[in-house]
Coordinates of C-alpha atoms in Angstrom, one line a residue:
M1 CA -108.0 124.0 37.9
T2 CA -107.9 122.4 41.3
L3 CA -106.5 125.6 42.7
I4 CA -109.7 127.5 41.6
A5 CA -111.9 124.7 43.1
G6 CA -109.9 125.0 46.3
F7 CA -110.6 128.7 46.4
F8 CA -114.3 128.2 45.9
A9 CA -114.4 125.6 48.6
R10 CA -112.8 128.0 51.1
A11 CA -114.7 131.1 49.9
G12 CA -117.3 130.9 52.7
G13 CA -120.0 133.0 51.1
R14 CA -117.7 135.4 49.2
S15 CA -118.6 136.7 45.7
P16 CA -117.7 134.1 43.0
V17 CA -116.1 136.9 41.0
L18 CA -113.9 137.8 43.9
V19 CA -113.0 134.2 44.5
F20 CA -112.1 133.7 40.8
Q21 CA -110.0 136.9 40.8
M22 CA -108.1 135.6 43.9
A23 CA -107.5 132.2 42.2
A24 CA -106.4 133.8 39.0
L25 CA -103.9 136.0 40.8
A26 CA -102.6 133.0 42.8
I27 CA -102.1 131.1 39.5
L28 CA -100.2 134.1 38.0
V29 CA -98.0 134.5 41.0
S30 CA -97.3 130.7 41.3
E31 CA -96.2 130.6 37.6
H32 CA -93.4 133.1 38.3
S33 CA -92.4 132.4 41.8
M34 CA -93.1 129.9 44.5
L35 CA -92.8 129.5 48.2
E36 CA -94.4 126.8 50.2
I37 CA -93.8 125.2 53.7
I38 CA -94.5 121.6 54.2
Y39 CA -94.6 119.6 57.5
A40 CA -97.4 117.9 59.5
S41 CA -99.3 119.6 62.3
T42 CA -98.6 117.4 65.3
T43 CA -98.0 117.3 69.1
K44 CA -94.6 116.2 70.4
Y45 CA -94.2 114.9 74.0
L46 CA -90.8 115.1 75.5
E47 CA -89.2 114.6 79.0
E48 CA -86.8 117.2 80.4
G49 CA -83.3 116.5 79.1
E50 CA -84.3 115.1 75.7
T51 CA -83.6 116.8 72.4
L52 CA -86.3 118.5 70.3
N53 CA -85.8 118.3 66.5
L54 CA -88.2 120.1 64.2
N55 CA -87.8 120.0 60.4
C56 CA -89.4 122.5 58.1
L57 CA -89.4 121.7 54.3
I58 CA -89.4 124.9 52.2
K59 CA -90.3 124.6 48.5
H60 CA -89.0 127.5 46.4
Q61 CA -87.4 128.4 43.1
Q62 CA -83.6 128.2 42.8
D63 CA -83.3 131.8 41.9
Q64 CA -85.1 132.8 45.2
L65 CA -82.4 131.2 47.3
S66 CA -80.3 134.3 48.0
Q67 CA -83.3 136.4 49.1
M68 CA -85.0 133.7 51.2
E69 CA -85.4 134.1 55.0
A70 CA -86.7 131.3 57.1
H71 CA -87.1 130.9 60.8
W72 CA -88.8 128.9 63.5
Y73 CA -90.9 130.9 66.0
K74 CA -92.4 129.8 69.4
K75 CA -95.7 131.1 70.7
T76 CA -96.2 130.7 74.4
K77 CA -99.3 130.8 76.6
Q78 CA -98.7 134.5 77.1
Q79 CA -99.3 135.0 73.3
N80 CA -95.9 136.5 72.7
E81 CA -93.6 135.2 70.0
T82 CA -89.9 134.6 70.2
G83 CA -87.4 133.7 67.5
F84 CA -84.4 131.5 68.0
E85 CA -80.7 132.1 68.0
K86 CA -78.9 131.3 64.7
E87 CA -77.0 128.5 66.5
M88 CA -80.2 126.6 67.1
E89 CA -81.4 126.7 63.5
S90 CA -79.7 125.3 60.5
L91 CA -80.8 125.9 56.9
H92 CA -79.9 123.1 54.5
L93 CA -80.2 124.6 51.0
S94 CA -80.8 122.7 47.8
R95 CA -79.0 123.7 44.7
N96 CA -79.8 123.4 41.0
S97 CA -78.2 124.9 37.9
D98 CA -81.6 125.9 36.5
P99 CA -82.6 129.2 38.1
K100 CA -86.3 128.4 37.6
A101 CA -86.1 124.9 39.0
K102 CA -88.3 124.2 42.0
V103 CA -86.1 122.9 44.9
T104 CA -86.7 122.0 48.5
S105 CA -84.6 123.3 51.3
S106 CA -84.8 122.3 55.0
L107 CA -84.8 124.4 58.1
V108 CA -84.0 122.4 61.2
L109 CA -84.5 123.6 64.8
K110 CA -82.6 121.6 67.4
I111 CA -83.0 122.3 71.1
Q112 CA -80.8 120.0 73.3
N113 CA -81.7 119.3 77.0
V114 CA -85.2 120.7 76.8
N115 CA -87.0 121.8 79.9
Q116 CA -90.6 122.7 80.7
S117 CA -90.1 126.3 79.6
D118 CA -89.5 124.9 76.0
S119 CA -93.2 123.8 75.9
G120 CA -95.3 125.8 73.5
H121 CA -96.5 126.1 69.9
Y122 CA -93.8 126.2 67.2
Q123 CA -94.2 127.5 63.7
C124 CA -91.9 127.8 60.7
R125 CA -92.2 130.9 58.5
A126 CA -90.4 131.9 55.3
K127 CA -90.4 134.9 53.1
I128 CA -88.6 136.2 50.0
K129 CA -87.1 139.6 50.7
D130 CA -88.4 142.6 48.7
T131 CA -91.5 140.6 47.6
V132 CA -94.9 139.8 49.0
L133 CA -94.1 136.1 49.0
T134 CA -94.5 134.6 52.4
A135 CA -95.3 131.1 53.7
V136 CA -96.4 130.0 57.2
G137 CA -96.5 126.5 58.4
H138 CA -98.8 124.7 60.9
F139 CA -98.3 125.0 64.6
I140 CA -96.5 122.1 66.2
R141 CA -97.4 121.7 69.9
V142 CA -94.5 120.7 72.1
N143 CA -95.2 119.4 75.7
V144 CA -92.2 118.9 77.9
T145 CA -92.8 117.1 81.2
G146 CA -90.6 116.6 84.2
V147 CA -88.4 113.6 84.3
S148 CA -90.1 110.7 86.0
T149 CA -87.7 109.2 88.5
V150 CA -88.2 106.5 91.1
N151 CA -86.3 107.3 94.3
T152 CA -86.3 104.5 96.8
T153 CA -85.8 105.6 100.4
E154 CA -85.6 103.7 103.6
S155 CA -89.2 104.8 104.5
D156 CA -90.4 103.4 101.1
L157 CA -88.7 100.1 101.9
E158 CA -90.3 100.0 105.4
Q159 CA -93.7 100.7 103.8
N160 CA -93.1 97.9 101.3
K161 CA -92.1 95.5 104.2
A162 CA -95.2 96.6 106.1
L163 CA -97.4 95.8 103.1
R164 CA -95.8 92.4 102.8
V165 CA -96.5 91.6 106.5
D166 CA -100.1 92.9 106.2
S167 CA -100.5 90.8 103.1
E168 CA -99.4 87.7 105.0
L169 CA -101.7 88.5 107.9
E170 CA -104.6 88.9 105.4
K171 CA -103.8 85.5 103.9
M172 CA -103.7 83.8 107.3
W173 CA -107.0 85.6 108.3
A174 CA -108.6 84.3 105.1
V175 CA -107.5 80.7 105.8
V176 CA -109.0 81.0 109.4
M177 CA -112.3 82.4 108.0
I178 CA -112.6 79.7 105.3
S179 CA -111.9 77.0 107.9
W180 CA -114.5 78.5 110.2
I181 CA -117.1 78.6 107.4
I182 CA -116.4 74.9 106.5
V183 CA -116.7 73.9 110.1
Y184 CA -119.9 75.9 110.5
V185 CA -121.5 74.4 107.3
K186 CA -120.4 70.8 107.8
G187 CA -120.5 70.7 111.5
P188 CA -117.8 69.6 113.8
V189 CA -115.8 66.6 112.8
S190 CA -116.4 63.6 115.1

């Protein structure tokens, strides 16, 4: 019943009859087959050279295992989508002796030594071949920044030495000014 309530909540002004029909169809389909993707929508911040790991949990029925296709996709700022090579994705399948059992498999995307071109929006998608069953996950935003390094050069050391000298001169000047103010307020010592 919560499925129907969910359809009514997302109906957005549609006819209640149409919404009810959509909910009933979803219930019928879900009784006989199931495909669902589960992971949080998030933003990941990485520095160049780190490893990106994305995990997509896919709930499905055991008997759908042989027809299931699942992949990670990346959408870039240019709005084009790219898939990944098989070596970058690994599908960990769950097994159960009951063909109607609901199981969870995992699709892991691993990109080692990321660089700024790996930044973008990533999404997991799954489908069962020769059916209308498809599932699409949230977008995960990945932001790869350059490696922050501190390089100390001779000119940096000279600047730091100059700052230390300036700082000492400022302290001496402050002592002279404070002494002058004390002498001015109190008058000369006799």
